[in-house]
């Protein structure tokens, strides 16, 4: 669960850390009121935590929806990063030889798996 969280939200956590450092830098300047850094870090941390938590919840809910639809043999649309100019989406369906291994859709016809967080139900 923690590994999945870090994988899905790692970039946002790094950006949040950078934003906190900027907040700390700005709020400790001489022109700021005393104690501004405490209030600044508190509120910015709270906003970042809510945003990252919401994004994680939305993403994991979508992943579960995609997995459930796949098991019911509904078509799934996944982002293809292999070809950016043509066929940017791949249609995945259980009846077309696709299988689900953990959080990844795999097929013998494709060299790479497709992560379920990057897919939606058609």
CSV table of N, CA and C in Angstrom, one decimal:
chain,number,residue,atom,x,y,z
A,1,UNK,N,0.8,-1.2,0.0
A,1,UNK,CA,0.0,0.0,0.0
A,1,UNK,C,0.9,1.3,0.0
A,2,UNK,N,1.9,1.3,0.9
A,2,UNK,CA,2.8,2.5,0.9
A,2,UNK,C,3.6,2.6,-0.4
A,3,UNK,N,4.0,1.4,-0.9
A,3,UNK,CA,4.8,1.4,-2.2
A,3,UNK,C,3.9,2.0,-3.3
A,4,UNK,N,2.7,1.5,-3.3
A,4,UNK,CA,1.7,2.0,-4.3
A,4,UNK,C,1.5,3.5,-4.2
A,5,UNK,N,1.4,4.0,-3.0
A,5,UNK,CA,1.2,5.4,-2.7
A,5,UNK,C,2.4,6.2,-3.2
A,6,UNK,N,3.6,5.8,-2.8
A,6,UNK,CA,4.8,6.5,-3.3
A,6,UNK,C,5.0,6.5,-4.8
A,7,UNK,N,4.6,5.3,-5.4
A,7,UNK,CA,4.7,5.2,-6.9
A,7,UNK,C,3.7,6.2,-7.5
A,8,UNK,N,2.5,6.3,-7.1
A,8,UNK,CA,1.5,7.1,-7.7
A,8,UNK,C,1.7,8.6,-7.3
A,9,UNK,N,2.1,8.9,-6.1
A,9,UNK,CA,2.2,10.3,-5.7
A,9,UNK,C,3.6,10.8,-5.5
A,10,UNK,N,4.6,10.1,-5.8
A,10,UNK,CA,6.0,10.5,-5.6
A,10,UNK,C,6.3,11.9,-6.2
A,11,UNK,N,5.9,12.1,-7.4
A,11,UNK,CA,6.2,13.4,-8.1
A,11,UNK,C,5.5,14.5,-7.3
A,12,UNK,N,4.3,14.3,-6.9
A,12,UNK,CA,3.5,15.3,-6.2
A,12,UNK,C,4.1,15.6,-4.8
A,13,UNK,N,4.6,14.6,-4.2
A,13,UNK,CA,5.2,14.7,-2.9
A,13,UNK,C,6.5,15.6,-3.0
A,14,UNK,N,7.3,15.3,-4.1
A,14,UNK,CA,8.5,16.1,-4.3
A,14,UNK,C,8.1,17.6,-4.6
A,15,UNK,N,7.1,17.8,-5.4
A,15,UNK,CA,6.7,19.2,-5.7
A,15,UNK,C,6.2,19.9,-4.4
A,16,UNK,N,5.4,19.1,-3.6
A,16,UNK,CA,4.9,19.6,-2.4
A,16,UNK,C,6.1,20.0,-1.5
A,17,UNK,N,7.1,19.2,-1.4
A,17,UNK,CA,8.3,19.6,-0.6
A,17,UNK,C,9.0,20.8,-1.1
A,18,UNK,N,9.1,21.0,-2.4
A,18,UNK,CA,9.7,22.2,-3.0
A,18,UNK,C,8.8,23.4,-2.6
A,19,UNK,N,7.5,23.3,-2.7
A,19,UNK,CA,6.6,24.4,-2.3
A,19,UNK,C,6.7,24.7,-0.9
A,20,UNK,N,6.9,23.7,0.0
A,20,UNK,CA,7.1,24.0,1.4
A,20,UNK,C,8.4,24.7,1.6
A,21,UNK,N,9.5,24.4,0.9
A,21,UNK,CA,10.8,25.1,1.0
A,21,UNK,C,10.6,26.5,0.6
A,22,UNK,N,9.9,26.8,-0.5
A,22,UNK,CA,9.7,28.1,-1.0
A,22,UNK,C,8.9,28.9,0.1
A,23,UNK,N,7.8,28.3,0.6
A,23,UNK,CA,7.0,28.9,1.7
A,23,UNK,C,7.9,29.3,2.9
A,24,UNK,N,8.8,28.4,3.3
A,24,UNK,CA,9.7,28.6,4.4
A,24,UNK,C,10.6,29.8,4.1
A,25,UNK,N,11.2,29.8,2.9
A,25,UNK,CA,12.1,30.9,2.5
A,25,UNK,C,11.4,32.2,2.5
A,26,UNK,N,10.2,32.3,1.9
A,26,UNK,CA,9.5,33.6,1.8
A,26,UNK,C,9.0,34.1,3.2
A,27,UNK,N,8.5,33.1,4.0
A,27,UNK,CA,7.9,33.5,5.3
A,27,UNK,C,8.9,33.9,6.3
A,28,UNK,N,10.2,33.6,6.1
A,28,UNK,CA,11.2,34.0,7.0
A,28,UNK,C,12.0,35.3,6.6
A,29,UNK,N,11.5,35.9,5.6
A,29,UNK,CA,12.2,37.2,5.2
A,29,UNK,C,11.9,38.3,6.2
A,30,UNK,N,12.7,39.3,6.3
A,30,UNK,CA,12.5,40.4,7.2
A,30,UNK,C,11.2,41.1,7.1
A,31,UNK,N,10.7,41.2,5.9
A,31,UNK,CA,9.4,42.0,5.7
A,31,UNK,C,8.2,41.3,6.2
A,32,UNK,N,8.3,40.0,6.5
A,32,UNK,CA,7.2,39.2,7.0
A,32,UNK,C,7.0,39.4,8.5
A,33,UNK,N,5.7,39.2,8.9
A,33,UNK,CA,5.4,39.4,10.3
A,33,UNK,C,6.0,38.2,11.1
A,34,UNK,N,6.3,38.4,12.4
A,34,UNK,CA,6.8,37.4,13.3
A,34,UNK,C,5.8,36.2,13.3
A,35,UNK,N,6.3,35.0,13.3
A,35,UNK,CA,5.5,33.8,13.3
A,35,UNK,C,4.8,33.5,12.0
A,36,UNK,N,5.1,34.2,10.9
A,36,UNK,CA,4.5,34.0,9.6
A,36,UNK,C,4.9,32.6,9.1
A,37,UNK,N,6.1,32.2,9.4
A,37,UNK,CA,6.5,30.9,8.9
A,37,UNK,C,5.7,29.7,9.5
A,38,UNK,N,5.3,29.9,10.7
A,38,UNK,CA,4.5,28.8,11.4
A,38,UNK,C,3.1,28.7,10.7
A,39,UNK,N,2.5,29.9,10.5
A,39,UNK,CA,1.2,29.9,9.8
A,39,UNK,C,1.3,29.4,8.4
A,40,UNK,N,2.3,29.9,7.7
A,40,UNK,CA,2.5,29.6,6.3
A,40,UNK,C,2.7,28.1,6.1
A,41,UNK,N,3.6,27.5,6.9
A,41,UNK,CA,3.9,26.1,6.7
A,41,UNK,C,2.7,25.3,7.1
A,42,UNK,N,2.0,25.7,8.1
A,42,UNK,CA,0.8,24.9,8.6
A,42,UNK,C,-0.3,24.9,7.4
A,43,UNK,N,-0.6,26.0,6.9
A,43,UNK,CA,-1.7,26.1,5.9
A,43,UNK,C,-1.3,25.5,4.6
A,44,UNK,N,0.0,25.7,4.2
A,44,UNK,CA,0.4,25.2,2.9
A,44,UNK,C,0.6,23.7,3.0
A,45,UNK,N,1.0,23.2,4.2
A,45,UNK,CA,1.1,21.7,4.4
A,45,UNK,C,-0.3,21.1,4.3
A,46,UNK,N,-1.2,21.8,5.0
A,46,UNK,CA,-2.6,21.2,5.0
A,46,UNK,C,-3.2,21.2,3.6
A,47,UNK,N,-3.0,22.2,2.8
A,47,UNK,CA,-3.5,22.2,1.4
A,47,UNK,C,-2.8,21.1,0.6
A,48,UNK,N,-1.5,21.0,0.7
A,48,UNK,CA,-0.8,20.0,-0.1
A,48,UNK,C,-1.3,18.6,0.4
A,49,UNK,N,-1.4,18.3,1.7
A,49,UNK,CA,-1.9,17.0,2.1
A,49,UNK,C,-3.2,16.7,1.6
A,50,UNK,N,-4.2,17.6,1.6
A,50,UNK,CA,-5.5,17.4,1.1
A,50,UNK,C,-5.5,17.1,-0.4
A,51,UNK,N,-4.7,17.9,-1.1
A,51,UNK,CA,-4.6,17.7,-2.6
A,51,UNK,C,-4.0,16.3,-2.9
A,52,UNK,N,-2.9,16.0,-2.3
A,52,UNK,CA,-2.3,14.7,-2.6
A,52,UNK,C,-3.2,13.5,-2.1
A,53,UNK,N,-3.8,13.6,-1.0
A,53,UNK,CA,-4.7,12.6,-0.5
A,53,UNK,C,-5.9,12.4,-1.4
A,54,UNK,N,-6.4,13.5,-1.9
A,54,UNK,CA,-7.6,13.5,-2.8
A,54,UNK,C,-7.2,12.8,-4.1
A,55,UNK,N,-6.0,13.2,-4.6
A,55,UNK,CA,-5.6,12.6,-5.9
A,55,UNK,C,-5.4,11.1,-5.7
A,56,UNK,N,-4.8,10.7,-4.6
A,56,UNK,CA,-4.5,9.3,-4.4
A,56,UNK,C,-5.9,8.5,-4.3
A,57,UNK,N,-6.8,9.1,-3.6
A,57,UNK,CA,-8.1,8.4,-3.5
A,57,UNK,C,-8.8,8.3,-4.8
A,58,UNK,N,-8.8,9.4,-5.6
A,58,UNK,CA,-9.5,9.4,-6.9
A,58,UNK,C,-8.8,8.3,-7.8
A,59,UNK,N,-7.5,8.3,-7.8
A,59,UNK,CA,-6.7,7.4,-8.7
A,59,UNK,C,-7.0,5.9,-8.3
A,60,UNK,N,-6.9,5.6,-7.0
A,60,UNK,CA,-7.1,4.2,-6.6
A,60,UNK,C,-8.6,3.8,-6.8
A,61,UNK,N,-9.5,4.7,-6.7
A,61,UNK,CA,-10.9,4.4,-7.0
A,61,UNK,C,-11.1,4.1,-8.5
A,62,UNK,N,-10.4,4.9,-9.4
A,62,UNK,CA,-10.5,4.6,-10.8
A,62,UNK,C,-9.8,3.3,-11.2
A,63,UNK,N,-8.7,3.0,-10.5
A,63,UNK,CA,-8.0,1.7,-10.7
A,63,UNK,C,-8.9,0.5,-10.4
A,64,UNK,N,-9.6,0.6,-9.3
A,64,UNK,CA,-10.6,-0.5,-8.9
A,64,UNK,C,-11.7,-0.6,-9.9
A,65,UNK,N,-12.2,0.6,-10.4
A,65,UNK,CA,-13.3,0.6,-11.4
A,65,UNK,C,-12.8,-0.1,-12.7
A,66,UNK,N,-11.6,0.2,-13.1
A,66,UNK,CA,-11.0,-0.3,-14.3
A,66,UNK,C,-10.8,-1.8,-14.2
A,67,UNK,N,-10.3,-2.3,-13.1
A,67,UNK,CA,-10.1,-3.7,-12.8
A,67,UNK,C,-11.4,-4.5,-12.8
A,68,UNK,N,-12.4,-3.9,-12.2
A,68,UNK,CA,-13.8,-4.5,-12.1
A,68,UNK,C,-14.4,-4.6,-13.5
A,69,UNK,N,-14.2,-3.5,-14.3
A,69,UNK,CA,-14.8,-3.5,-15.7
A,69,UNK,C,-14.0,-4.5,-16.5
A,70,UNK,N,-12.7,-4.7,-16.3
A,70,UNK,CA,-11.9,-5.6,-17.1
A,70,UNK,C,-12.4,-7.1,-16.8
A,71,UNK,N,-12.7,-7.4,-15.6
A,71,UNK,CA,-13.1,-8.7,-15.2
A,71,UNK,C,-14.5,-9.0,-15.8
A,72,UNK,N,-15.3,-7.9,-16.1
A,72,UNK,CA,-16.6,-8.1,-16.7
A,72,UNK,C,-16.5,-8.0,-18.2
A,73,UNK,N,-15.3,-8.0,-18.8
A,73,UNK,CA,-15.0,-8.0,-20.2
A,73,UNK,C,-15.5,-6.7,-20.9
A,74,UNK,N,-15.5,-5.6,-20.2
A,74,UNK,CA,-15.8,-4.3,-20.8
A,74,UNK,C,-14.5,-3.8,-21.4
A,75,UNK,N,-14.6,-3.0,-22.5
A,75,UNK,CA,-13.4,-2.4,-23.1
A,75,UNK,C,-12.8,-1.3,-22.2
A,76,UNK,N,-11.5,-1.3,-22.1
A,76,UNK,CA,-10.7,-0.4,-21.3
A,76,UNK,C,-9.8,0.4,-22.3
A,77,UNK,N,-9.7,1.7,-22.1
A,77,UNK,CA,-8.8,2.5,-22.9
A,77,UNK,C,-7.6,2.9,-22.1
A,78,UNK,N,-6.4,2.6,-22.6
A,78,UNK,CA,-5.2,2.9,-21.9
A,78,UNK,C,-4.3,3.8,-22.7
A,79,UNK,N,-3.5,4.7,-22.0
A,79,UNK,CA,-2.6,5.6,-22.7
A,79,UNK,C,-1.4,4.8,-23.2
A,80,UNK,N,-1.1,5.0,-24.4
A,80,UNK,CA,0.1,4.3,-25.0
A,80,UNK,C,1.2,5.3,-25.1
A,81,UNK,N,2.3,5.1,-24.4
A,81,UNK,CA,3.5,6.0,-24.5
A,81,UNK,C,4.5,5.6,-25.5
A,82,UNK,N,4.2,4.4,-26.2
A,82,UNK,CA,5.2,4.0,-27.2
A,82,UNK,C,5.1,4.8,-28.5
A,83,UNK,N,3.9,5.1,-28.9
A,83,UNK,CA,3.7,5.8,-30.2
A,83,UNK,C,2.9,7.1,-29.8
A,84,UNK,N,3.6,8.2,-30.0
A,84,UNK,CA,3.0,9.5,-29.6
A,84,UNK,C,2.3,10.1,-30.8
A,85,UNK,N,2.6,9.7,-32.1
A,85,UNK,CA,2.0,10.4,-33.2
A,85,UNK,C,0.8,9.7,-33.7
A,86,UNK,N,0.7,8.4,-33.6
A,86,UNK,CA,-0.4,7.6,-34.1
A,86,UNK,C,-0.8,6.6,-33.0
A,87,UNK,N,-2.1,6.4,-32.9
A,87,UNK,CA,-2.6,5.4,-31.9
A,87,UNK,C,-2.1,5.6,-30.5
A,88,UNK,N,-2.5,6.8,-30.0
A,88,UNK,CA,-2.0,7.1,-28.7
A,88,UNK,C,-2.8,6.4,-27.6
A,89,UNK,N,-3.8,5.7,-28.0
A,89,UNK,CA,-4.6,4.9,-27.0
A,89,UNK,C,-4.6,3.4,-27.4
A,90,UNK,N,-4.7,2.5,-26.5
A,90,UNK,CA,-4.8,1.1,-26.7
A,90,UNK,C,-6.1,0.6,-26.1
A,91,UNK,N,-6.8,-0.2,-26.8
A,91,UNK,CA,-8.1,-0.7,-26.3
A,91,UNK,C,-7.8,-2.1,-25.7
A,92,UNK,N,-8.1,-2.3,-24.5
A,92,UNK,CA,-7.8,-3.6,-23.8
A,92,UNK,C,-9.1,-4.2,-23.4
A,93,UNK,N,-9.2,-5.5,-23.6
A,93,UNK,CA,-10.4,-6.3,-23.3
A,93,UNK,C,-9.9,-7.7,-23.0
A,94,UNK,N,-10.5,-8.3,-21.9
A,94,UNK,CA,-10.2,-9.6,-21.5
A,94,UNK,C,-10.3,-10.7,-22.6
A,95,UNK,N,-11.4,-10.6,-23.4
A,95,UNK,CA,-11.7,-11.5,-24.4
A,95,UNK,C,-10.7,-11.4,-25.6
A,96,UNK,N,-9.9,-10.4,-25.6
A,96,UNK,CA,-8.9,-10.2,-26.7
A,96,UNK,C,-7.5,-10.6,-26.3
A,97,UNK,N,-7.4,-11.4,-25.3
A,97,UNK,CA,-6.1,-12.0,-24.9
A,97,UNK,C,-5.3,-11.2,-23.9
A,98,UNK,N,-5.9,-10.2,-23.3
A,98,UNK,CA,-5.3,-9.4,-22.3
A,98,UNK,C,-5.5,-10.1,-20.9
A,99,UNK,N,-4.5,-9.9,-20.0
A,99,UNK,CA,-4.6,-10.4,-18.7
A,99,UNK,C,-4.2,-9.3,-17.7
A,100,UNK,N,-4.6,-9.5,-16.4
A,100,UNK,CA,-4.3,-8.5,-15.4
A,100,UNK,C,-3.3,-9.2,-14.4
A,101,UNK,N,-2.1,-8.6,-14.3
A,101,UNK,CA,-1.1,-9.1,-13.4
A,101,UNK,C,-0.8,-8.0,-12.4
A,102,UNK,N,-1.3,-8.1,-11.2
A,102,UNK,CA,-1.2,-7.1,-10.2
A,102,UNK,C,-2.0,-5.8,-10.7
A,103,UNK,N,-1.3,-4.7,-10.9
A,103,UNK,CA,-2.0,-3.5,-11.4
A,103,UNK,C,-1.7,-3.2,-12.9
A,104,UNK,N,-1.1,-4.2,-13.6
A,104,UNK,CA,-0.7,-4.0,-15.0
A,104,UNK,C,-1.5,-4.9,-15.9
A,105,UNK,N,-1.9,-4.4,-17.0
A,105,UNK,CA,-2.5,-5.2,-18.1
A,105,UNK,C,-1.4,-5.6,-19.0
A,106,UNK,N,-1.4,-6.9,-19.3
A,106,UNK,CA,-0.3,-7.5,-20.2
A,106,UNK,C,-0.9,-8.3,-21.3
A,107,UNK,N,-0.2,-8.3,-22.4
A,107,UNK,CA,-0.7,-9.1,-23.6
A,107,UNK,C,0.6,-9.6,-24.3
A,108,UNK,N,0.5,-10.8,-24.9
A,108,UNK,CA,1.7,-11.3,-25.6
A,108,UNK,C,1.9,-10.4,-26.9
A,109,UNK,N,1.0,-9.6,-27.3
A,109,UNK,CA,1.2,-8.8,-28.5
A,109,UNK,C,1.9,-7.5,-28.3
A,110,UNK,N,2.1,-7.1,-27.0
A,110,UNK,CA,2.7,-5.9,-26.7
A,110,UNK,C,4.0,-6.2,-25.8
A,111,UNK,N,5.0,-5.4,-26.0
A,111,UNK,CA,6.3,-5.6,-25.3
A,111,UNK,C,6.2,-5.0,-23.9
A,112,UNK,N,5.3,-4.1,-23.6
A,112,UNK,CA,5.3,-3.5,-22.3
A,112,UNK,C,3.9,-3.6,-21.7
A,113,UNK,N,3.8,-3.6,-20.4
A,113,UNK,CA,2.5,-3.6,-19.7
A,113,UNK,C,1.9,-2.2,-19.6
A,114,UNK,N,0.7,-2.2,-19.3
A,114,UNK,CA,-0.1,-0.9,-19.2
A,114,UNK,C,-0.6,-0.8,-17.8
A,115,UNK,N,-0.2,0.2,-17.1
A,115,UNK,CA,-0.5,0.4,-15.7
A,115,UNK,C,-2.0,0.9,-15.6
A,116,UNK,N,-2.8,0.2,-14.7
A,116,UNK,CA,-4.2,0.5,-14.6
A,116,UNK,C,-4.5,1.9,-14.2
A,117,UNK,N,-3.6,2.6,-13.5
A,117,UNK,CA,-3.9,4.0,-13.1
A,117,UNK,C,-3.9,4.9,-14.4
A,118,UNK,N,-3.4,4.5,-15.5
A,118,UNK,CA,-3.4,5.3,-16.7
A,118,UNK,C,-4.5,4.8,-17.7
A,119,UNK,N,-5.5,4.2,-17.2
A,119,UNK,CA,-6.6,3.6,-18.0
A,119,UNK,C,-7.9,4.1,-17.5
A,120,UNK,N,-8.9,4.1,-18.4
A,120,UNK,CA,-10.3,4.4,-18.1
A,120,UNK,C,-11.2,3.4,-18.7
A,121,UNK,N,-12.4,3.3,-18.2
A,121,UNK,CA,-13.4,2.4,-18.8
A,121,UNK,C,-14.1,3.2,-20.0
A,122,UNK,N,-14.2,2.5,-21.1
A,122,UNK,CA,-14.8,3.1,-22.3
A,122,UNK,C,-16.2,3.4,-22.1
